[in-house]
mmCIF file of C-alpha atoms in Angstrom:
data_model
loop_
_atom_site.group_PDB
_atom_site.id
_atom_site.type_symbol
_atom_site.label_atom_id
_atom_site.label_comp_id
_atom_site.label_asym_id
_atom_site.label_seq_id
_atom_site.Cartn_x
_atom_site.Cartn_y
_atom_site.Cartn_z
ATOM 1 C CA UNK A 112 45.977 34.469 75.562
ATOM 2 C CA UNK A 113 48.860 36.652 76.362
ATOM 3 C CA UNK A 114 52.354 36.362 74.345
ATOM 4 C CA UNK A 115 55.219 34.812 75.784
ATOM 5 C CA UNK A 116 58.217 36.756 75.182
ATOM 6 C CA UNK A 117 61.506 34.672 74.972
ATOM 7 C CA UNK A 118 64.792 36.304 74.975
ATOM 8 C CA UNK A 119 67.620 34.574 73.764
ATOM 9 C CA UNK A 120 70.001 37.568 73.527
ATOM 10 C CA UNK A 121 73.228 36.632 75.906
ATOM 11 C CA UNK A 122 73.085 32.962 74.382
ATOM 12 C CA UNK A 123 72.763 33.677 71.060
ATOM 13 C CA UNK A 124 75.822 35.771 71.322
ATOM 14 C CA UNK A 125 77.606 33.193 72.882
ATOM 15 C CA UNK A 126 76.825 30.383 70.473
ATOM 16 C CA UNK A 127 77.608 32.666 67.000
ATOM 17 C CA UNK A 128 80.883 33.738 68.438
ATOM 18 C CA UNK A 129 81.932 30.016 69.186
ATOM 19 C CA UNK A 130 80.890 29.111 65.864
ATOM 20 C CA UNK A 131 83.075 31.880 64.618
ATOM 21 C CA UNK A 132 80.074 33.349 62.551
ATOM 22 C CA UNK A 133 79.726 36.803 62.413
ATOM 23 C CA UNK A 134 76.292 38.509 62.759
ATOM 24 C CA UNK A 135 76.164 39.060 58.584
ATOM 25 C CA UNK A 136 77.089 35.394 58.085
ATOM 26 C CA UNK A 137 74.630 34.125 60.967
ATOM 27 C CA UNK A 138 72.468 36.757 59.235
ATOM 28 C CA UNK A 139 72.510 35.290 55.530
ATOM 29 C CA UNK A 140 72.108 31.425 56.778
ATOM 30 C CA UNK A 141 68.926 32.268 58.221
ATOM 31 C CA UNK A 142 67.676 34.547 56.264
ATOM 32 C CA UNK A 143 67.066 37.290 58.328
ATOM 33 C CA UNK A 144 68.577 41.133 58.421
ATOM 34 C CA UNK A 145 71.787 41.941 60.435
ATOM 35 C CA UNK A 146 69.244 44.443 62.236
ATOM 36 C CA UNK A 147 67.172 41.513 63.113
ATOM 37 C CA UNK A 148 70.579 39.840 64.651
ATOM 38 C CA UNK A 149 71.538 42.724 66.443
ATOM 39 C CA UNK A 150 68.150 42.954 68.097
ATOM 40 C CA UNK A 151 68.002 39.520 68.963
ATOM 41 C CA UNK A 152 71.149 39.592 70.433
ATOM 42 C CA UNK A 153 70.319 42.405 72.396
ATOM 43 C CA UNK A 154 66.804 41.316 73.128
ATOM 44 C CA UNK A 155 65.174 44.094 71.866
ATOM 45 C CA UNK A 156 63.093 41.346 69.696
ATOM 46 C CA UNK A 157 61.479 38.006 70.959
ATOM 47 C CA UNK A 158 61.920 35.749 67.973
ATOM 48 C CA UNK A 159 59.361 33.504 66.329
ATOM 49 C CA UNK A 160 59.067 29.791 66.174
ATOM 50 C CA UNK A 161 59.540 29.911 63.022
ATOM 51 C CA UNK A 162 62.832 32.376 63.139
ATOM 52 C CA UNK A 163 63.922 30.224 65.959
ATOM 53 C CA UNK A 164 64.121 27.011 63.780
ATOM 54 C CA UNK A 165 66.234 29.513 61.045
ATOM 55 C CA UNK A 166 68.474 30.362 63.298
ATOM 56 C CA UNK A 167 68.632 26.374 64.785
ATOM 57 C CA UNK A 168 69.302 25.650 60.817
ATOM 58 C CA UNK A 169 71.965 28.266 60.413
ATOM 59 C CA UNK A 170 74.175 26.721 63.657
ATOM 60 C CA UNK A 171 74.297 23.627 61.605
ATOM 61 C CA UNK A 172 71.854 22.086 64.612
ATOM 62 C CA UNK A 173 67.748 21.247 64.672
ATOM 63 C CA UNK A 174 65.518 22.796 66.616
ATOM 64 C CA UNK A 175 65.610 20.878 69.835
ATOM 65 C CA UNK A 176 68.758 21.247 69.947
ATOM 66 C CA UNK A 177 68.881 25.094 70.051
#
């Protein structure tokens, strides 16, 4: 089966900065690097279901909703 790659980059962006998070907080609250932000961000990286549901958790918001 071939992987789906899902880039998330330009809203990702979007949503941290109107949180007012910056990529080390957005960082901590899901437990990832700032490294792993950055390449998100600039979708360099196509995040896991798993990481997706971090990120979801660190917005304040569940998964559906991100």
């Amino acid at each position: 089966m071939k992987e789906t790659k899902v880039y998330i980059g330009n809203g990702l962006r979007r949503l941290r900065k109107e949180k007012g998070l910056t990529v080390e907080d957005l960082a901590d609250g899901a437990d990832l690097t700032r490294k792993y932000i950055y390449d998100l961000e600039y979708n360099l990286k196509s995040p896991s279901s798993t990481t997706l549901d971090n990120l979801a958790k660190a917005f304040g918001m569940k998964f559906g909703e991100f």
